[in-house]
Each structure stands twice: as C-alpha cells, then as structure tokens.
mmCIF file of C-alpha atoms and ligand atoms in Angstrom:
data_model
loop_
_atom_site.group_PDB
_atom_site.id
_atom_site.type_symbol
_atom_site.label_atom_id
_atom_site.label_comp_id
_atom_site.label_asym_id
_atom_site.label_seq_id
_atom_site.Cartn_x
_atom_site.Cartn_y
_atom_site.Cartn_z
ATOM 1 C CA MET A 23 -169.138 -123.417 112.974
ATOM 2 C CA ARG A 24 -172.780 -124.238 113.667
ATOM 3 C CA LEU A 25 -173.716 -126.152 116.781
ATOM 4 C CA LEU A 26 -176.980 -127.738 117.917
ATOM 5 C CA LEU A 27 -177.535 -127.456 121.635
ATOM 6 C CA VAL A 28 -180.095 -130.035 122.968
ATOM 7 C CA GLU A 29 -180.927 -129.172 126.546
ATOM 8 C CA ASP A 30 -184.270 -129.106 128.399
ATOM 9 C CA ASP A 31 -183.076 -127.247 131.506
ATOM 10 C CA GLN A 32 -183.749 -123.560 130.950
ATOM 11 C CA MET A 33 -180.988 -122.173 133.144
ATOM 12 C CA ILE A 34 -178.280 -124.591 131.964
ATOM 13 C CA GLY A 35 -179.367 -124.065 128.355
ATOM 14 C CA GLU A 36 -179.164 -120.268 128.648
ATOM 15 C CA ALA A 37 -175.767 -120.394 130.251
ATOM 16 C CA VAL A 38 -174.335 -122.741 127.633
ATOM 17 C CA LEU A 39 -175.933 -120.721 124.811
ATOM 18 C CA ASP A 40 -174.329 -117.534 126.066
ATOM 19 C CA LEU A 41 -170.983 -119.235 126.465
ATOM 20 C CA LEU A 42 -170.965 -120.738 122.943
ATOM 21 C CA ARG A 43 -172.162 -117.517 121.310
ATOM 22 C CA ALA A 44 -169.461 -115.583 123.127
ATOM 23 C CA GLU A 45 -167.001 -117.968 121.459
ATOM 24 C CA ASN A 46 -168.542 -117.022 118.059
ATOM 25 C CA TYR A 47 -170.222 -120.341 117.378
ATOM 26 C CA ALA A 48 -173.591 -120.128 115.606
ATOM 27 C CA VAL A 49 -175.874 -122.018 117.952
ATOM 28 C CA ASP A 50 -179.471 -123.377 117.664
ATOM 29 C CA TRP A 51 -181.060 -124.498 120.881
ATOM 30 C CA VAL A 52 -183.822 -127.102 121.108
ATOM 31 C CA LYS A 53 -185.384 -128.391 124.337
ATOM 32 C CA ASP A 54 -186.691 -131.882 123.610
ATOM 33 C CA GLY A 55 -185.762 -134.961 121.624
ATOM 34 C CA GLU A 56 -188.361 -134.582 118.896
ATOM 35 C CA MET A 57 -187.217 -131.041 118.132
ATOM 36 C CA ALA A 58 -183.645 -132.304 118.050
ATOM 37 C CA ASP A 59 -184.584 -134.964 115.476
ATOM 38 C CA THR A 60 -186.300 -132.317 113.352
ATOM 39 C CA ALA A 61 -183.438 -129.843 113.585
ATOM 40 C CA LEU A 62 -180.847 -132.475 112.691
ATOM 41 C CA GLN A 63 -182.726 -133.424 109.602
ATOM 42 C CA SER A 64 -183.318 -129.864 108.404
ATOM 43 C CA ALA A 65 -179.927 -128.197 108.838
ATOM 44 C CA PRO A 66 -176.233 -129.194 108.701
ATOM 45 C CA TYR A 67 -174.433 -128.994 112.027
ATOM 46 C CA ASP A 68 -170.785 -129.223 112.843
ATOM 47 C CA LEU A 69 -171.436 -130.629 116.302
ATOM 48 C CA VAL A 70 -174.294 -131.618 118.611
ATOM 49 C CA LEU A 71 -174.193 -131.097 122.383
ATOM 50 C CA LEU A 72 -176.736 -133.628 123.536
ATOM 51 C CA ASP A 73 -178.293 -133.949 126.948
ATOM 52 C CA LEU A 74 -179.516 -137.516 127.582
ATOM 53 C CA GLY A 75 -182.529 -136.905 129.875
ATOM 54 C CA LEU A 76 -184.971 -135.089 127.602
ATOM 55 C CA PRO A 77 -188.757 -134.781 127.258
ATOM 56 C CA ARG A 78 -190.638 -136.547 124.402
ATOM 57 C CA ARG A 79 -187.583 -138.523 123.175
ATOM 58 C CA ASP A 80 -184.491 -139.284 125.206
ATOM 59 C CA GLY A 81 -181.025 -138.380 123.998
ATOM 60 C CA LEU A 82 -179.899 -141.937 123.369
ATOM 61 C CA THR A 83 -182.829 -142.484 121.020
ATOM 62 C CA VAL A 84 -181.979 -139.282 119.152
ATOM 63 C CA LEU A 85 -178.359 -140.406 118.902
ATOM 64 C CA ARG A 86 -179.166 -143.926 117.696
ATOM 65 C CA ALA A 87 -181.526 -142.562 115.004
ATOM 66 C CA MET A 88 -178.750 -140.227 113.793
ATOM 67 C CA ARG A 89 -176.262 -142.971 113.444
ATOM 68 C CA GLN A 90 -178.853 -145.241 111.775
ATOM 69 C CA ARG A 91 -179.389 -142.711 109.027
ATOM 70 C CA LYS A 92 -175.612 -142.411 108.609
ATOM 71 C CA ASP A 93 -175.471 -138.910 110.094
ATOM 72 C CA ARG A 94 -171.849 -138.699 111.253
ATOM 73 C CA THR A 95 -172.121 -135.260 112.913
ATOM 74 C CA PRO A 96 -169.892 -135.295 115.982
ATOM 75 C CA VAL A 97 -171.956 -135.728 119.160
ATOM 76 C CA LEU A 98 -170.856 -134.743 122.611
ATOM 77 C CA ILE A 99 -173.191 -136.202 125.257
ATOM 78 C CA ALA A 100 -173.827 -134.589 128.591
ATOM 79 C CA THR A 101 -174.221 -137.067 131.451
ATOM 80 C CA ALA A 102 -174.595 -136.858 135.174
ATOM 81 C CA ARG A 103 -171.377 -137.112 137.142
ATOM 82 C CA ASP A 104 -172.459 -140.280 138.951
ATOM 83 C CA SER A 105 -173.832 -142.152 135.938
ATOM 84 C CA VAL A 106 -171.196 -144.441 134.425
ATOM 85 C CA PRO A 107 -173.833 -146.689 132.693
ATOM 86 C CA ASP A 108 -175.191 -143.590 130.852
ATOM 87 C CA ARG A 109 -171.738 -142.731 129.561
ATOM 88 C CA ILE A 110 -171.095 -146.280 128.347
ATOM 89 C CA ALA A 111 -174.518 -146.524 126.675
ATOM 90 C CA GLY A 112 -173.925 -143.177 124.988
ATOM 91 C CA LEU A 113 -170.518 -144.063 123.663
ATOM 92 C CA ASP A 114 -171.806 -147.431 122.471
ATOM 93 C CA ALA A 115 -174.655 -145.713 120.673
ATOM 94 C CA GLY A 116 -172.230 -143.619 118.658
ATOM 95 C CA ALA A 117 -171.323 -140.601 120.740
ATOM 96 C CA ASP A 118 -167.881 -139.211 120.133
ATOM 97 C CA ASP A 119 -167.186 -137.977 123.618
ATOM 98 C CA TYR A 120 -168.974 -137.028 126.802
ATOM 99 C CA VAL A 121 -168.947 -134.169 129.293
ATOM 100 C CA LEU A 122 -170.082 -134.344 132.887
ATOM 101 C CA LYS A 123 -172.850 -132.223 134.355
ATOM 102 C CA PRO A 124 -172.757 -129.812 136.052
ATOM 103 C CA TYR A 125 -170.468 -128.461 133.360
ATOM 104 C CA ASP A 126 -166.963 -127.228 133.813
ATOM 105 C CA LEU A 127 -167.343 -124.588 131.096
ATOM 106 C CA ASP A 128 -163.693 -124.422 130.121
ATOM 107 C CA GLU A 129 -163.581 -128.200 129.756
ATOM 108 C CA LEU A 130 -166.788 -128.152 127.694
ATOM 109 C CA LEU A 131 -165.223 -125.645 125.273
ATOM 110 C CA ALA A 132 -161.985 -127.671 125.085
ATOM 111 C CA ARG A 133 -163.901 -130.899 124.241
ATOM 112 C CA ILE A 134 -165.915 -129.091 121.572
ATOM 113 C CA ARG A 135 -162.774 -127.747 119.980
ATOM 114 C CA ALA A 136 -161.112 -131.182 120.079
ATOM 115 C CA LEU A 137 -164.138 -132.821 118.401
ATOM 116 C CA LEU A 138 -164.294 -130.124 115.695
ATOM 117 C CA ARG A 139 -160.620 -130.622 114.988
ATOM 118 C CA ARG A 140 -160.982 -134.380 114.809
ATOM 119 C CA ALA A 141 -163.991 -134.003 112.513
ATOM 120 C CA ALA A 142 -161.922 -131.843 110.200
ATOM 121 C CA GLY A 143 -159.628 -134.821 109.832
ATOM 122 C CA ARG A 144 -156.666 -133.532 111.750
ATOM 123 C CA ALA A 145 -155.225 -133.919 115.215
ATOM 124 C CA GLU A 146 -152.995 -130.873 115.192
ATOM 125 C CA PRO A 147 -154.494 -127.701 116.624
ATOM 126 C CA VAL A 148 -153.143 -125.312 114.011
ATOM 127 C CA TYR A 149 -154.185 -125.258 110.372
ATOM 128 C CA GLU A 150 -151.461 -123.960 108.090
ATOM 129 C CA HIS A 151 -151.821 -123.571 104.353
ATOM 130 C CA LEU A 152 -150.374 -121.273 101.697
ATOM 131 C CA GLY A 153 -148.515 -119.207 104.222
ATOM 132 C CA VAL A 154 -151.584 -118.609 106.376
ATOM 133 C CA SER A 155 -151.933 -120.302 109.740
ATOM 134 C CA ILE A 156 -154.923 -120.263 112.104
ATOM 135 C CA ASN A 157 -155.198 -121.675 115.622
ATOM 136 C CA PRO A 158 -158.743 -122.582 116.537
ATOM 137 C CA VAL A 159 -157.926 -122.616 120.225
ATOM 138 C CA THR A 160 -156.331 -119.222 120.557
ATOM 139 C CA ARG A 161 -157.914 -117.779 117.393
ATOM 140 C CA GLU A 162 -154.560 -116.392 116.366
ATOM 141 C CA VAL A 163 -154.077 -115.847 112.620
ATOM 142 C CA GLN A 164 -150.805 -115.326 110.928
ATOM 143 C CA ALA A 165 -149.930 -114.549 107.282
ATOM 144 C CA ASP A 166 -146.322 -115.112 106.354
ATOM 145 C CA GLY A 167 -145.469 -115.168 110.017
ATOM 146 C CA GLN A 168 -147.122 -111.794 110.767
ATOM 147 C CA PRO A 169 -150.130 -111.596 113.092
ATOM 148 C CA VAL A 170 -153.418 -110.605 111.368
ATOM 149 C CA VAL A 171 -156.606 -109.508 113.206
ATOM 150 C CA LEU A 172 -159.869 -110.929 111.823
ATOM 151 C CA SER A 173 -163.444 -110.096 112.801
ATOM 152 C CA ALA A 174 -165.509 -112.902 114.299
ATOM 153 C CA ARG A 175 -167.406 -113.313 111.056
ATOM 154 C CA GLU A 176 -164.335 -113.254 108.877
ATOM 155 C CA TRP A 177 -163.029 -115.959 111.095
ATOM 156 C CA ALA A 178 -166.259 -117.941 110.673
ATOM 157 C CA VAL A 179 -165.858 -117.919 106.887
ATOM 158 C CA LEU A 180 -162.108 -118.588 106.796
ATOM 159 C CA GLU A 181 -161.960 -121.418 109.346
ATOM 160 C CA PRO A 182 -164.016 -124.071 107.472
ATOM 161 C CA LEU A 183 -162.361 -123.238 104.123
ATOM 162 C CA LEU A 184 -158.783 -123.391 105.516
ATOM 163 C CA ALA A 185 -159.550 -126.583 107.420
ATOM 164 C CA ARG A 186 -160.282 -128.403 104.156
ATOM 165 C CA PRO A 187 -158.181 -127.174 101.259
ATOM 166 C CA GLY A 188 -159.573 -128.151 97.869
ATOM 167 C CA MET A 189 -163.124 -128.605 99.175
ATOM 168 C CA VAL A 190 -165.700 -126.162 97.730
ATOM 169 C CA LEU A 191 -168.203 -124.721 100.145
ATOM 170 C CA SER A 192 -171.282 -122.998 98.737
ATOM 171 C CA ARG A 193 -172.365 -119.552 99.785
ATOM 172 C CA ALA A 194 -175.327 -121.182 101.587
ATOM 173 C CA GLN A 195 -172.990 -123.539 103.493
ATOM 174 C CA LEU A 196 -170.827 -120.590 104.554
ATOM 175 C CA GLU A 197 -173.896 -118.627 105.614
ATOM 176 C CA GLU A 198 -174.833 -121.603 107.813
ATOM 177 C CA LYS A 199 -171.513 -121.176 109.577
ATOM 178 C CA LEU A 200 -172.216 -117.512 110.158
ATOM 179 C CA TYR A 201 -175.741 -117.449 111.534
ATOM 180 C CA GLY A 202 -178.038 -119.158 113.931
ATOM 181 C CA TRP A 203 -181.730 -119.192 113.237
ATOM 182 C CA LYS A 204 -182.483 -115.927 114.872
ATOM 183 C CA ASP A 205 -179.971 -113.725 113.088
ATOM 184 C CA GLY A 206 -180.741 -111.817 109.917
ATOM 185 C CA ILE A 207 -178.804 -112.621 106.734
ATOM 186 C CA SER A 208 -177.930 -109.952 104.261
ATOM 187 C CA SER A 209 -177.728 -111.406 100.786
ATOM 188 C CA ASN A 210 -174.098 -110.473 100.088
ATOM 189 C CA ALA A 211 -172.691 -111.096 103.595
ATOM 190 C CA VAL A 212 -170.364 -113.913 102.541
ATOM 191 C CA GLU A 213 -168.957 -111.875 99.623
ATOM 192 C CA VAL A 214 -168.258 -109.006 101.991
ATOM 193 C CA TYR A 215 -166.305 -111.201 104.423
ATOM 194 C CA VAL A 216 -164.428 -112.947 101.595
ATOM 195 C CA HIS A 217 -163.449 -109.523 100.271
ATOM 196 C CA GLY A 218 -162.161 -108.518 103.696
ATOM 197 C CA LEU A 219 -160.192 -111.741 104.025
ATOM 198 C CA ARG A 220 -158.571 -111.292 100.663
ATOM 199 C CA LYS A 221 -157.465 -107.774 101.633
ATOM 200 C CA LYS A 222 -155.941 -109.075 104.855
ATOM 201 C CA LEU A 223 -154.483 -112.380 103.722
ATOM 202 C CA GLY A 224 -153.819 -112.031 99.998
ATOM 203 C CA ALA A 225 -156.016 -112.201 96.947
ATOM 204 C CA GLY A 226 -155.116 -115.776 96.048
ATOM 205 C CA LEU A 227 -156.091 -117.502 99.287
ATOM 206 C CA ILE A 228 -159.806 -117.888 98.662
ATOM 207 C CA GLN A 229 -160.914 -118.679 95.169
ATOM 208 C CA ASN A 230 -164.370 -118.308 93.643
ATOM 209 C CA VAL A 231 -165.608 -121.410 91.957
ATOM 210 C CA ARG A 232 -168.051 -119.939 89.532
ATOM 211 C CA GLY A 233 -171.665 -120.931 90.234
ATOM 212 C CA VAL A 234 -170.620 -123.231 93.048
ATOM 213 C CA GLY A 235 -168.988 -121.400 95.925
ATOM 214 C CA TYR A 236 -165.574 -120.766 97.420
ATOM 215 C CA MET A 237 -162.481 -122.769 98.244
ATOM 216 C CA VAL A 238 -158.922 -122.513 99.442
ATOM 217 C CA PRO A 239 -156.835 -124.167 96.708
ATOM 218 C CA ARG A 240 -154.701 -127.174 97.597
ATOM 219 C CA GLN A 241 -151.535 -125.668 96.177
HETATM 220 CA CA1 CA B 9 -182.165 -132.980 130.976
#
C-alpha cells in the first residue's frame, strides 16, 4: 500500500512517516499543497493523509481539485481538535474521514486501515479466498487454517492481489506498493516475492497473466 503524507510541520511529519513505515506502508511525504497536487498527478496512491493548513495551496483546495478531476483516492484529513467548521468543510469537499491533531497514533492507524478496507470494496476486516485468509489489522495469514509467516514485502505484494480477486495488477503497479520514492528497485523484485508467496501458499494462488501482470483468480 502506497500512501501520500501531506504535512508541513517537520516534527509531526517525521513522526507520522516513521510510524507508517514501521507498519510497512510505502510513504511519500510532501510539505506543501502544490507538491501534493504534483505528486497526486504523477503516481497512484492508495490513500492520502492531508493536513489542511499548508503553504502555497491549502489542503481543501488540493482536495477539491482531486475530486474535480475524478480522483477517488481515499483522503483522510487532519484537522485541529477545536475546528468543527474545518471538519465539515473537508467532508463536504470530498474527504472520506478525518483525524484530529495532535494525533492519537493508534487511532490514526485504525482510520487508515478502515479507509483502505472500504476502498477495496469490503467492510469485513479479513480477506479470504481460495483457502488463504489475511487480516490487514493483525497481519495474520493462514493457508488452509494453518498460520503462515510472510515477510513485509511478500505481504505488500499479496495484500492488493488478494483484496481484489480477478483483477490483474501489473508488475509496475505492484512495485508501487513496495517502494516509496527513496528506495531502490531491483528489476526482478516482484517476481522474487511472488515466487516466495507461491512456495508458502501454493502454486495456484497467484497467476501470471502473460505480458500484463499478476492476479489471484476468482475461482
Ligand atoms: Ca499545517
């Protein structure tokens, strides 16, 4: 899962960045509204954590522009605890949810997980398909009822595929889930993790779609 963090406060930004990376999200961090606009139009994100008070372009303007160009990426706005009007304006402008600043970090993570689940088109917290189940909250994985241990990067490849059976994701799309801007990409990384996943979860779970990418079959 790749997240865009839009936050101009250096200390808060660093703390949230560390937190999200420790949870194995790939995170890009930008510090003003114009950079946010640019980032949103140059890379696909699974979720945006958007501060409202920003230099150069405020968060509400960034959000309205996203929705105007039909960008439906889930947006979690960060608003001050005492500002009800900000929250209302944000939700009316197309935000999916809000968190209060200063952050309660556990609550922030829970709201991010809830939005990602909703965006994947399901309310239930566990994805189960073809005998494999994964829980995005606890990160537990089971195959035929037996626990399986995955590396963080194997998880990052499996989760988006298993969340949407039948949908093909290209190698580039899966690489986007693996890496933030600053990390190196080895050319066969996705193949390596798919190979590892097949060994742990069965050869039939992830299929190659020749010349296109990978998918978890519907049946
Ligand atoms: Ca701010």
